[in-house]
PDB file of C-alpha atoms and ligand atoms in Angstrom:
ATOM      1  CA  UNK A 530       0.331  -0.034   0.250  1.00  0.00           C
ATOM      2  CA  UNK A 531       0.986   3.251  -0.880  1.00  0.00           C
ATOM      3  CA  UNK A 532       2.520   5.685   1.924  1.00  0.00           C
ATOM      4  CA  UNK A 533       1.456   9.349   1.988  1.00  0.00           C
ATOM      5  CA  UNK A 534       3.025  11.963   2.884  1.00  0.00           C
ATOM      6  CA  UNK A 535       1.718  15.921   3.938  1.00  0.00           C
ATOM      7  CA  UNK A 536       4.707  18.424   3.383  1.00  0.00           C
ATOM      8  CA  UNK A 537       3.523  22.446   4.183  1.00  0.00           C
ATOM      9  CA  UNK A 538       4.785  24.946   2.439  1.00  0.00           C
ATOM     10  CA  UNK A 539       4.996  22.533  -0.399  1.00  0.00           C
ATOM     11  CA  UNK A 540       5.198  25.321  -3.821  1.00  0.00           C
ATOM     12  CA  UNK A 541       8.337  26.648  -2.749  1.00  0.00           C
ATOM     13  CA  UNK A 542      11.878  26.349  -1.978  1.00  0.00           C
ATOM     14  CA  UNK A 543      12.520  22.830   0.418  1.00  0.00           C
ATOM     15  CA  UNK A 544       9.401  22.377   0.819  1.00  0.00           C
ATOM     16  CA  UNK A 545       8.908  21.634  -3.297  1.00  0.00           C
ATOM     17  CA  UNK A 546      11.982  19.924  -3.126  1.00  0.00           C
ATOM     18  CA  UNK A 547      11.084  17.640  -0.556  1.00  0.00           C
ATOM     19  CA  UNK A 548       7.915  16.619  -3.390  1.00  0.00           C
ATOM     20  CA  UNK A 549       9.587  15.909  -5.223  1.00  0.00           C
ATOM     21  CA  UNK A 550      11.822  13.219  -3.519  1.00  0.00           C
ATOM     22  CA  UNK A 551       8.641  11.970  -2.038  1.00  0.00           C
ATOM     23  CA  UNK A 552       6.578  11.888  -5.016  1.00  0.00           C
ATOM     24  CA  UNK A 553       9.560   9.893  -6.748  1.00  0.00           C
ATOM     25  CA  UNK A 554       9.928   7.373  -4.319  1.00  0.00           C
ATOM     26  CA  UNK A 555       5.879   6.763  -5.000  1.00  0.00           C
ATOM     27  CA  UNK A 556       4.535   8.471  -1.799  1.00  0.00           C
ATOM     28  CA  UNK A 557       0.612  10.544  -2.081  1.00  0.00           C
ATOM     29  CA  UNK A 558       1.191  13.432  -0.903  1.00  0.00           C
ATOM     30  CA  UNK A 559      -1.070  16.485   0.279  1.00  0.00           C
ATOM     31  CA  UNK A 560       0.653  19.525  -0.146  1.00  0.00           C
ATOM     32  CA  UNK A 561      -0.438  22.624   1.727  1.00  0.00           C
ATOM     33  CA  UNK A 562       0.901  26.145   1.540  1.00  0.00           C
ATOM     34  CA  UNK A 563      -0.524  29.890   0.216  1.00  0.00           C
ATOM     35  CA  UNK A 564      -3.020  30.092  -1.641  1.00  0.00           C
ATOM     36  CA  UNK A 565      -2.318  31.710  -5.565  1.00  0.00           C
ATOM     37  CA  UNK A 566      -0.916  30.957  -9.452  1.00  0.00           C
ATOM     38  CA  UNK A 567       2.353  29.489  -7.484  1.00  0.00           C
ATOM     39  CA  UNK A 568       0.371  26.700  -5.910  1.00  0.00           C
ATOM     40  CA  UNK A 569      -2.281  25.973  -8.846  1.00  0.00           C
ATOM     41  CA  UNK A 570       1.378  25.491 -11.289  1.00  0.00           C
ATOM     42  CA  UNK A 571       2.750  23.432  -8.167  1.00  0.00           C
ATOM     43  CA  UNK A 572       0.040  21.211  -8.175  1.00  0.00           C
ATOM     44  CA  UNK A 573      -0.300  20.999 -12.601  1.00  0.00           C
ATOM     45  CA  UNK A 574       3.028  19.891 -12.744  1.00  0.00           C
ATOM     46  CA  UNK A 575       3.256  17.690  -9.619  1.00  0.00           C
ATOM     47  CA  UNK A 576       0.516  15.835 -11.977  1.00  0.00           C
ATOM     48  CA  UNK A 577       2.445  15.732 -14.982  1.00  0.00           C
ATOM     49  CA  UNK A 578       5.421  14.597 -13.164  1.00  0.00           C
ATOM     50  CA  UNK A 579       4.117  11.427 -11.033  1.00  0.00           C
ATOM     51  CA  UNK A 580       1.313   9.790 -13.482  1.00  0.00           C
ATOM     52  CA  UNK A 581       1.387   7.441 -10.321  1.00  0.00           C
ATOM     53  CA  UNK A 582       0.979   9.227  -7.487  1.00  0.00           C
ATOM     54  CA  UNK A 583      -2.471  10.991  -6.234  1.00  0.00           C
ATOM     55  CA  UNK A 584      -2.130  14.309  -5.448  1.00  0.00           C
ATOM     56  CA  UNK A 585      -4.743  16.407  -2.021  1.00  0.00           C
ATOM     57  CA  UNK A 586      -4.043  19.412  -2.672  1.00  0.00           C
ATOM     58  CA  UNK A 587      -5.081  22.625  -0.135  1.00  0.00           C
ATOM     59  CA  UNK A 588      -4.035  26.455  -0.869  1.00  0.00           C
ATOM     60  CA  UNK A 589      -4.666  28.235   3.314  1.00  0.00           C
ATOM     61  CA  UNK A 590      -2.507  30.762   5.269  1.00  0.00           C
ATOM     62  CA  UNK A 591      -1.249  29.081   7.962  1.00  0.00           C
ATOM     63  CA  UNK A 592      -1.028  31.895  10.131  1.00  0.00           C
ATOM     64  CA  UNK A 593      -4.709  31.484  10.042  1.00  0.00           C
ATOM     65  CA  UNK A 594      -5.665  29.870  13.433  1.00  0.00           C
ATOM     66  CA  UNK A 595      -8.285  27.634  12.451  1.00  0.00           C
ATOM     67  CA  UNK A 596      -5.485  26.308   9.240  1.00  0.00           C
ATOM     68  CA  UNK A 597      -4.625  23.563  10.754  1.00  0.00           C
ATOM     69  CA  UNK A 598      -7.950  21.888  11.934  1.00  0.00           C
ATOM     70  CA  UNK A 599      -9.340  22.738   8.491  1.00  0.00           C
ATOM     71  CA  UNK A 600      -6.772  21.004   6.537  1.00  0.00           C
ATOM     72  CA  UNK A 601      -6.795  18.067   8.750  1.00  0.00           C
ATOM     73  CA  UNK A 602     -10.630  17.911   8.724  1.00  0.00           C
ATOM     74  CA  UNK A 603     -10.161  17.924   4.269  1.00  0.00           C
ATOM     75  CA  UNK A 604      -7.671  14.960   4.972  1.00  0.00           C
ATOM     76  CA  UNK A 605     -10.229  13.069   7.468  1.00  0.00           C
ATOM     77  CA  UNK A 606     -13.156  13.647   4.191  1.00  0.00           C
ATOM     78  CA  UNK A 607     -10.819  12.756   1.582  1.00  0.00           C
ATOM     79  CA  UNK A 608     -10.326   9.390   3.835  1.00  0.00           C
ATOM     80  CA  UNK A 609      -6.554   9.508   3.663  1.00  0.00           C
ATOM     81  CA  UNK A 610      -3.488   8.092   5.891  1.00  0.00           C
ATOM     82  CA  UNK A 611      -0.784   9.888   7.002  1.00  0.00           C
ATOM     83  CA  UNK A 612       2.325   8.184   7.687  1.00  0.00           C
ATOM     84  CA  UNK A 613       4.629  11.595   7.148  1.00  0.00           C
ATOM     85  CA  UNK A 614       3.697  14.840   8.718  1.00  0.00           C
ATOM     86  CA  UNK A 615       6.550  17.477   7.714  1.00  0.00           C
ATOM     87  CA  UNK A 616       6.671  20.707   9.308  1.00  0.00           C
ATOM     88  CA  UNK A 617       7.964  22.972   6.854  1.00  0.00           C
ATOM     89  CA  UNK A 618       5.947  26.351   5.951  1.00  0.00           C
ATOM     90  CA  UNK A 619       7.775  29.127   7.372  1.00  0.00           C
ATOM     91  CA  UNK A 620       9.056  32.784   6.428  1.00  0.00           C
ATOM     92  CA  UNK A 621      10.987  35.119   8.625  1.00  0.00           C
ATOM     93  CA  UNK A 622      12.082  38.673   9.745  1.00  0.00           C
ATOM     94  CA  UNK A 623      14.877  40.922   9.081  1.00  0.00           C
ATOM     95  CA  UNK A 624      15.971  43.872  11.143  1.00  0.00           C
ATOM     96  CA  UNK A 625      15.822  45.933  14.439  1.00  0.00           C
ATOM     97  CA  UNK A 626      12.996  43.986  16.348  1.00  0.00           C
ATOM     98  CA  UNK A 627      11.170  47.688  17.026  1.00  0.00           C
ATOM     99  CA  UNK A 628      11.510  48.686  13.056  1.00  0.00           C
ATOM    100  CA  UNK A 629       9.991  45.187  11.997  1.00  0.00           C
ATOM    101  CA  UNK A 630       5.959  45.500  11.721  1.00  0.00           C
ATOM    102  CA  UNK A 631       4.843  43.763  14.723  1.00  0.00           C
ATOM    103  CA  UNK A 632       1.185  42.611  13.139  1.00  0.00           C
ATOM    104  CA  UNK A 633       4.145  41.000  10.168  1.00  0.00           C
ATOM    105  CA  UNK A 634       6.465  39.200  12.950  1.00  0.00           C
ATOM    106  CA  UNK A 635       2.904  37.715  14.359  1.00  0.00           C
ATOM    107  CA  UNK A 636       1.875  36.117  11.564  1.00  0.00           C
ATOM    108  CA  UNK A 637       5.048  34.663  11.641  1.00  0.00           C
ATOM    109  CA  UNK A 638       4.373  33.119  15.123  1.00  0.00           C
ATOM    110  CA  UNK A 639       1.722  31.983  14.440  1.00  0.00           C
ATOM    111  CA  UNK A 640       2.539  30.574  11.391  1.00  0.00           C
ATOM    112  CA  UNK A 641       6.227  28.985  13.134  1.00  0.00           C
ATOM    113  CA  UNK A 642       4.857  28.390  15.933  1.00  0.00           C
ATOM    114  CA  UNK A 643       1.268  26.992  16.501  1.00  0.00           C
ATOM    115  CA  UNK A 644       0.436  25.738  13.709  1.00  0.00           C
ATOM    116  CA  UNK A 645       3.452  23.725  13.748  1.00  0.00           C
ATOM    117  CA  UNK A 646       2.022  22.746  17.358  1.00  0.00           C
ATOM    118  CA  UNK A 647      -0.739  22.707  16.005  1.00  0.00           C
ATOM    119  CA  UNK A 648      -1.001  19.846  13.315  1.00  0.00           C
ATOM    120  CA  UNK A 649       2.057  17.857  15.264  1.00  0.00           C
ATOM    121  CA  UNK A 650      -0.840  17.597  17.986  1.00  0.00           C
ATOM    122  CA  UNK A 651      -3.267  16.565  15.148  1.00  0.00           C
ATOM    123  CA  UNK A 652      -0.922  14.014  13.145  1.00  0.00           C
ATOM    124  CA  UNK A 653       0.629  12.296  16.625  1.00  0.00           C
ATOM    125  CA  UNK A 654      -3.078  11.157  17.453  1.00  0.00           C
ATOM    126  CA  UNK A 655      -3.929  10.257  14.561  1.00  0.00           C
ATOM    127  CA  UNK A 656      -0.348   8.162  13.925  1.00  0.00           C
ATOM    128  CA  UNK A 657      -0.027   6.951  17.641  1.00  0.00           C
ATOM    129  CA  UNK A 658      -3.687   4.931  16.958  1.00  0.00           C
ATOM    130  CA  UNK A 659      -2.521   3.647  13.364  1.00  0.00           C
ATOM    131  CA  UNK A 660       0.814   2.141  15.095  1.00  0.00           C
ATOM    132  CA  UNK A 661       3.358   4.357  12.832  1.00  0.00           C
ATOM    133  CA  UNK A 662       3.934   7.656  11.238  1.00  0.00           C
ATOM    134  CA  UNK A 663       6.931   9.671  11.057  1.00  0.00           C
ATOM    135  CA  UNK A 664       7.214  13.390  11.772  1.00  0.00           C
ATOM    136  CA  UNK A 665       9.388  15.815  10.524  1.00  0.00           C
ATOM    137  CA  UNK A 666      10.975  19.554  12.050  1.00  0.00           C
ATOM    138  CA  UNK A 667      12.597  21.988   9.644  1.00  0.00           C
ATOM    139  CA  UNK A 668      14.132  23.735  12.437  1.00  0.00           C
ATOM    140  CA  UNK A 669      17.629  26.115  11.516  1.00  0.00           C
ATOM    141  CA  UNK A 670      20.614  26.831  12.605  1.00  0.00           C
ATOM    142  CA  UNK A 671      19.106  30.237  13.842  1.00  0.00           C
ATOM    143  CA  UNK A 672      17.734  27.891  16.990  1.00  0.00           C
ATOM    144  CA  UNK A 673      21.769  27.345  18.231  1.00  0.00           C
ATOM    145  CA  UNK A 674      21.854  30.813  19.890  1.00  0.00           C
ATOM    146  CA  UNK A 675      19.385  34.555  20.137  1.00  0.00           C
ATOM    147  CA  UNK A 676      19.770  35.875  17.136  1.00  0.00           C
ATOM    148  CA  UNK A 677      20.005  39.448  16.677  1.00  0.00           C
ATOM    149  CA  UNK A 678      18.448  41.308  14.029  1.00  0.00           C
ATOM    150  CA  UNK A 679      16.654  38.384  13.226  1.00  0.00           C
ATOM    151  CA  UNK A 680      15.291  38.115  17.184  1.00  0.00           C
ATOM    152  CA  UNK A 681      11.799  36.619  16.914  1.00  0.00           C
ATOM    153  CA  UNK A 682      13.025  34.768  14.188  1.00  0.00           C
ATOM    154  CA  UNK A 683      15.142  32.669  15.841  1.00  0.00           C
ATOM    155  CA  UNK A 684      13.705  32.270  18.901  1.00  0.00           C
ATOM    156  CA  UNK A 685      10.675  30.322  16.636  1.00  0.00           C
ATOM    157  CA  UNK A 686      13.198  27.731  15.235  1.00  0.00           C
ATOM    158  CA  UNK A 687      14.127  27.381  18.615  1.00  0.00           C
ATOM    159  CA  UNK A 688      11.106  26.649  19.669  1.00  0.00           C
ATOM    160  CA  UNK A 689      10.980  24.465  17.180  1.00  0.00           C
ATOM    161  CA  UNK A 690      14.253  22.445  17.692  1.00  0.00           C
ATOM    162  CA  UNK A 691      13.748  22.000  21.302  1.00  0.00           C
ATOM    163  CA  UNK A 692       9.664  21.351  20.550  1.00  0.00           C
ATOM    164  CA  UNK A 693      10.979  18.387  17.607  1.00  0.00           C
ATOM    165  CA  UNK A 694      14.274  17.230  19.683  1.00  0.00           C
ATOM    166  CA  UNK A 695      11.934  16.821  23.666  1.00  0.00           C
ATOM    167  CA  UNK A 696       9.440  14.717  21.741  1.00  0.00           C
ATOM    168  CA  UNK A 697      11.955  11.961  20.122  1.00  0.00           C
ATOM    169  CA  UNK A 698      12.925  11.721  23.365  1.00  0.00           C
ATOM    170  CA  UNK A 699       8.923  11.362  24.652  1.00  0.00           C
ATOM    171  CA  UNK A 700       8.169   8.749  21.933  1.00  0.00           C
ATOM    172  CA  UNK A 701      12.048   6.838  22.442  1.00  0.00           C
ATOM    173  CA  UNK A 702      10.974   6.532  26.179  1.00  0.00           C
ATOM    174  CA  UNK A 703       7.849   5.331  25.795  1.00  0.00           C
ATOM    175  CA  UNK A 704       9.512   3.401  22.816  1.00  0.00           C
ATOM    176  CA  UNK A 705       6.110   5.084  20.406  1.00  0.00           C
ATOM    177  CA  UNK A 706       5.785   2.997  16.432  1.00  0.00           C
ATOM    178  CA  UNK A 707       6.234   7.670  16.094  1.00  0.00           C
ATOM    179  CA  UNK A 708       9.863   9.095  14.696  1.00  0.00           C
ATOM    180  CA  UNK A 709      10.292  12.634  15.289  1.00  0.00           C
ATOM    181  CA  UNK A 710      13.358  14.164  13.239  1.00  0.00           C
ATOM    182  CA  UNK A 711      14.550  17.736  13.359  1.00  0.00           C
ATOM    183  CA  UNK A 712      16.008  19.459  10.347  1.00  0.00           C
ATOM    184  CA  UNK A 713      18.332  22.585  10.974  1.00  0.00           C
ATOM    185  CA  UNK A 714      18.919  23.704   8.049  1.00  0.00           C
ATOM    186  CA  UNK A 715      21.810  26.609   7.498  1.00  0.00           C
ATOM    187  CA  UNK A 716      21.739  29.151   4.706  1.00  0.00           C
ATOM    188  CA  UNK A 717      20.397  28.992   1.803  1.00  0.00           C
ATOM    189  CA  UNK A 718      18.852  31.092  -1.803  1.00  0.00           C
ATOM    190  CA  UNK A 719      15.360  30.653  -1.723  1.00  0.00           C
ATOM    191  CA  UNK A 720      12.258  32.394  -1.283  1.00  0.00           C
ATOM    192  CA  UNK A 721      12.898  32.833   2.177  1.00  0.00           C
ATOM    193  CA  UNK A 722      15.762  34.900   0.986  1.00  0.00           C
ATOM    194  CA  UNK A 723      13.324  37.663  -0.708  1.00  0.00           C
ATOM    195  CA  UNK A 724       9.907  36.655   1.874  1.00  0.00           C
ATOM    196  CA  UNK A 725      12.155  38.295   4.434  1.00  0.00           C
ATOM    197  CA  UNK A 726      13.914  41.287   2.580  1.00  0.00           C
ATOM    198  CA  UNK A 727      17.227  39.518   3.170  1.00  0.00           C
ATOM    199  CA  UNK A 728      18.873  40.010  -0.944  1.00  0.00           C
ATOM    200  CA  UNK A 729      21.433  42.380   0.181  1.00  0.00           C
ATOM    201  CA  UNK A 730      22.204  39.797   3.520  1.00  0.00           C
ATOM    202  CA  UNK A 731      25.892  38.651   2.840  1.00  0.00           C
ATOM    203  CA  UNK A 732      24.098  34.866   4.655  1.00  0.00           C
ATOM    204  CA  UNK A 733      23.269  33.381   1.244  1.00  0.00           C
ATOM    205  CA  UNK A 734      26.211  33.458  -0.849  1.00  0.00           C
ATOM    206  CA  UNK A 735      29.123  33.271   1.523  1.00  0.00           C
ATOM    207  CA  UNK A 736      31.268  29.823   3.044  1.00  0.00           C
ATOM    208  CA  UNK A 737      27.755  29.123   5.436  1.00  0.00           C
ATOM    209  CA  UNK A 738      25.286  28.801   3.124  1.00  0.00           C
ATOM    210  CA  UNK A 739      24.262  25.323   0.799  1.00  0.00           C
ATOM    211  CA  UNK A 740      21.405  24.560  -2.038  1.00  0.00           C
ATOM    212  CA  UNK A 741      18.458  23.204  -1.833  1.00  0.00           C
ATOM    213  CA  UNK A 742      19.352  19.659  -3.257  1.00  0.00           C
ATOM    214  CA  UNK A 743      21.839  19.440  -0.636  1.00  0.00           C
ATOM    215  CA  UNK A 744      19.595  20.065   2.137  1.00  0.00           C
ATOM    216  CA  UNK A 745      16.799  18.224   0.130  1.00  0.00           C
ATOM    217  CA  UNK A 746      19.046  14.940   0.412  1.00  0.00           C
ATOM    218  CA  UNK A 747      19.871  15.804   3.964  1.00  0.00           C
ATOM    219  CA  UNK A 748      16.565  15.438   5.011  1.00  0.00           C
ATOM    220  CA  UNK A 749      15.855  12.164   2.956  1.00  0.00           C
ATOM    221  CA  UNK A 750      18.741  10.592   4.734  1.00  0.00           C
ATOM    222  CA  UNK A 751      18.085  12.015   7.765  1.00  0.00           C
ATOM    223  CA  UNK A 752      13.790  10.506   7.201  1.00  0.00           C
ATOM    224  CA  UNK A 753      15.973   6.867   5.400  1.00  0.00           C
ATOM    225  CA  UNK A 754      17.328   6.383   9.320  1.00  0.00           C
ATOM    226  CA  UNK A 755      15.089   8.200  11.399  1.00  0.00           C
ATOM    227  CA  UNK A 756      18.383   9.973  13.017  1.00  0.00           C
ATOM    228  CA  UNK A 757      17.321  12.767  15.814  1.00  0.00           C
ATOM    229  CA  UNK A 758      18.241  16.072  14.563  1.00  0.00           C
ATOM    230  CA  UNK A 759      20.228  16.746  10.820  1.00  0.00           C
ATOM    231  CA  UNK A 760      22.592  19.640  10.464  1.00  0.00           C
ATOM    232  CA  UNK A 761      23.139  19.586   6.471  1.00  0.00           C
ATOM    233  CA  UNK A 762      26.472  21.402   6.729  1.00  0.00           C
ATOM    234  CA  UNK A 763      30.051  19.762   6.720  1.00  0.00           C
ATOM    235  CA  UNK A 764      31.547  23.036   8.606  1.00  0.00           C
ATOM    236  CA  UNK A 765      28.467  22.320  11.965  1.00  0.00           C
ATOM    237  CA  UNK A 766      29.350  19.028  12.774  1.00  0.00           C
ATOM    238  CA  UNK A 767      33.396  19.202  12.212  1.00  0.00           C
ATOM    239  CA  UNK A 768      32.685  22.778  14.570  1.00  0.00           C
ATOM    240  CA  UNK A 769      30.004  22.030  17.062  1.00  0.00           C
ATOM    241  CA  UNK A 770      31.813  20.372  19.659  1.00  0.00           C
ATOM    242  CA  UNK A 771      34.636  23.571  19.542  1.00  0.00           C
ATOM    243  CA  UNK A 772      30.675  25.548  19.991  1.00  0.00           C
ATOM    244  CA  UNK A 773      29.446  24.287  22.844  1.00  0.00           C
ATOM    245  CA  UNK A 774      32.650  25.127  24.872  1.00  0.00           C
ATOM    246  CA  UNK A 775      32.535  29.032  23.642  1.00  0.00           C
ATOM    247  CA  UNK A 776      30.698  31.313  25.811  1.00  0.00           C
ATOM    248  CA  UNK A 777      27.261  32.363  25.112  1.00  0.00           C
ATOM    249  CA  UNK A 778      28.578  35.877  23.992  1.00  0.00           C
ATOM    250  CA  UNK A 779      30.652  35.021  21.387  1.00  0.00           C
ATOM    251  CA  UNK A 780      28.478  32.822  19.605  1.00  0.00           C
ATOM    252  CA  UNK A 781      25.653  35.404  19.531  1.00  0.00           C
ATOM    253  CA  UNK A 782      28.734  38.317  18.556  1.00  0.00           C
ATOM    254  CA  UNK A 783      29.244  36.009  15.780  1.00  0.00           C
ATOM    255  CA  UNK A 784      25.192  36.110  14.616  1.00  0.00           C
ATOM    256  CA  UNK A 785      24.862  39.079  15.155  1.00  0.00           C
ATOM    257  CA  UNK A 786      27.783  40.642  12.867  1.00  0.00           C
ATOM    258  CA  UNK A 787      27.005  38.358   9.925  1.00  0.00           C
ATOM    259  CA  UNK A 788      23.149  39.582  11.043  1.00  0.00           C
ATOM    260  CA  UNK A 789      23.862  43.380  10.768  1.00  0.00           C
ATOM    261  CA  UNK A 790      25.737  42.838   7.632  1.00  0.00           C
ATOM    262  CA  UNK A 791      24.249  44.398   4.570  1.00  0.00           C
ATOM    263  CA  UNK A 792      20.914  45.633   7.178  1.00  0.00           C
ATOM    264  CA  UNK A 793      18.960  48.447   5.455  1.00  0.00           C
ATOM    265  CA  UNK A 794      19.182  51.932   7.224  1.00  0.00           C
TER     266      UNK A 794
HETATM  267  N1  LIG B 815      15.862  29.548   2.891  1.00  0.00           N
HETATM  268  C1  LIG B 815      16.342  29.678   4.408  1.00  0.00           C
HETATM  269  O1  LIG B 815      17.808  29.998   4.137  1.00  0.00           O
HETATM  270  C2  LIG B 815      16.317  28.324   5.138  1.00  0.00           C
HETATM  271  C3  LIG B 815      16.841  28.517   5.928  1.00  0.00           C
HETATM  272  C4  LIG B 815      17.213  26.879   7.578  1.00  0.00           C
HETATM  273  C5  LIG B 815      15.531  26.701   7.481  1.00  0.00           C
HETATM  274  N2  LIG B 815      14.364  27.701   7.023  1.00  0.00           N
HETATM  275  C6  LIG B 815      12.873  27.168   6.933  1.00  0.00           C
HETATM  276  O2  LIG B 815      12.868  26.251   5.789  1.00  0.00           O
HETATM  277  C7  LIG B 815      11.282  26.372   5.717  1.00  0.00           C
HETATM  278  C8  LIG B 815      10.922  26.495   4.173  1.00  0.00           C
HETATM  279  O3  LIG B 815      11.430  27.790   3.856  1.00  0.00           O
HETATM  280  P1  LIG B 815      12.521  27.653   2.021  1.00  0.00           P
HETATM  281  O4  LIG B 815      13.798  28.303   2.418  1.00  0.00           O
HETATM  282  O5  LIG B 815      11.886  26.896   1.187  1.00  0.00           O
HETATM  283  O6  LIG B 815      11.130  29.023   1.874  1.00  0.00           O
HETATM  284  P2  LIG B 815      11.063  29.475   0.557  1.00  0.00           P
HETATM  285  O7  LIG B 815      10.961  28.870  -0.790  1.00  0.00           O
HETATM  286  O8  LIG B 815      10.147  30.535   1.281  1.00  0.00           O
HETATM  287  O9  LIG B 815       8.947  28.485   1.215  1.00  0.00           O
HETATM  288  C9  LIG B 815       8.011  28.630   2.219  1.00  0.00           C
HETATM  289  C10 LIG B 815       7.353  27.969   1.990  1.00  0.00           C
HETATM  290  O10 LIG B 815       5.982  28.128   3.037  1.00  0.00           O
HETATM  291  C11 LIG B 815       4.503  28.649   2.665  1.00  0.00           C
HETATM  292  N3  LIG B 815       4.250  29.213   3.765  1.00  0.00           N
HETATM  293  C12 LIG B 815       4.683  30.255   3.851  1.00  0.00           C
HETATM  294  N4  LIG B 815       3.741  31.494   4.243  1.00  0.00           N
HETATM  295  C13 LIG B 815       2.785  30.667   4.561  1.00  0.00           C
HETATM  296  C14 LIG B 815       1.455  30.213   5.148  1.00  0.00           C
HETATM  297  N5  LIG B 815       0.899  31.441   5.608  1.00  0.00           N
HETATM  298  N6  LIG B 815       0.355  29.914   4.893  1.00  0.00           N
HETATM  299  C15 LIG B 815       1.095  28.665   4.375  1.00  0.00           C
HETATM  300  N7  LIG B 815       1.563  28.413   3.157  1.00  0.00           N
HETATM  301  C16 LIG B 815       2.784  28.824   3.702  1.00  0.00           C
HETATM  302  C17 LIG B 815       5.045  29.176   1.056  1.00  0.00           C
HETATM  303  O11 LIG B 815       3.734  29.556   0.510  1.00  0.00           O
HETATM  304  P3  LIG B 815       4.228  30.797  -0.791  1.00  0.00           P
HETATM  305  O12 LIG B 815       5.366  29.840  -1.918  1.00  0.00           O
HETATM  306  O13 LIG B 815       2.665  29.907  -1.989  1.00  0.00           O
HETATM  307  O14 LIG B 815       5.006  31.353  -0.810  1.00  0.00           O
HETATM  308  C18 LIG B 815       6.278  27.774   0.140  1.00  0.00           C
HETATM  309  O15 LIG B 815       5.550  26.721  -0.036  1.00  0.00           O
HETATM  310  C19 LIG B 815      10.854  27.328   6.386  1.00  0.00           C
HETATM  311  O16 LIG B 815      10.259  27.126   8.021  1.00  0.00           O
HETATM  312  C20 LIG B 815      12.526  28.120   7.124  1.00  0.00           C
HETATM  313  O17 LIG B 815      12.042  29.153   8.392  1.00  0.00           O
HETATM  314  C21 LIG B 815      15.253  27.636   5.699  1.00  0.00           C
END
């Protein structure tokens, strides 16, 4: 029997690369992202490229409180089961806290935290009942320290990483059939950069950056191996043992230095 994956934010960037990975492997797909022509085009493109799979598409704004439940109701109404949930939809904001539009930050907090929590709760009950399932969280390397000039975004990703790792350990302790993988990608040039107004930021082209395909490969491998955490960079696994020994003020200083570069006045 075919497996099914629910991917939020599957219309571009990491989410779209994962849609291709799972579709190639023969998974049926539940695809959700913001409504618009880009979403419709992606749905058409996937249906054309993978005629052997079924696709349930639902364009909706997951930052709205009721949206995760609406998405879940659609899945249930169609009598689909979910084997894998990829909590991927998210965006970032860049700048001094007081200069960022508060409504935009609140929308980001709703999407990056509340929607992730709500969908995870819905999927967990469903997967426990079916005695099988895997949940993937897309956090960020921004989750490892406070990030001046990306303060709220970094904090949302610290929530995602902490929640994902804690859930992994809870489920492991009770020998749950549901497993969890938390991903911490580095900066990669996707629509994320434009949405955050970071076209001028040095973050996405420097030696610390990566690309969508490398990250999608690492996520796929992490899913196959049921890894606890995946950090898809070559440098972090090398330097991580040393950075843990650094005072937090130094890692904050390093983040601040990078994030302040080319910040518009
Ligand atoms: N790019 C990076 O440097 C980077 C690094 C670390 C972690 N991440 C994380 O990786 C994830 C994917 O980012 P990406 O780089 O692939 O960015 P992306 O190309 O901008 O993709 C974001 C996806 O989320 C969807 N989305 C945005 N707002 C939404 C909303 N309110 N409701 C439903 N869907 C919404 C977008 O839909 P539309 O296409 O319709 O807008 C798109 O499909 C995010 O959680 C991001 O925080 C990114």
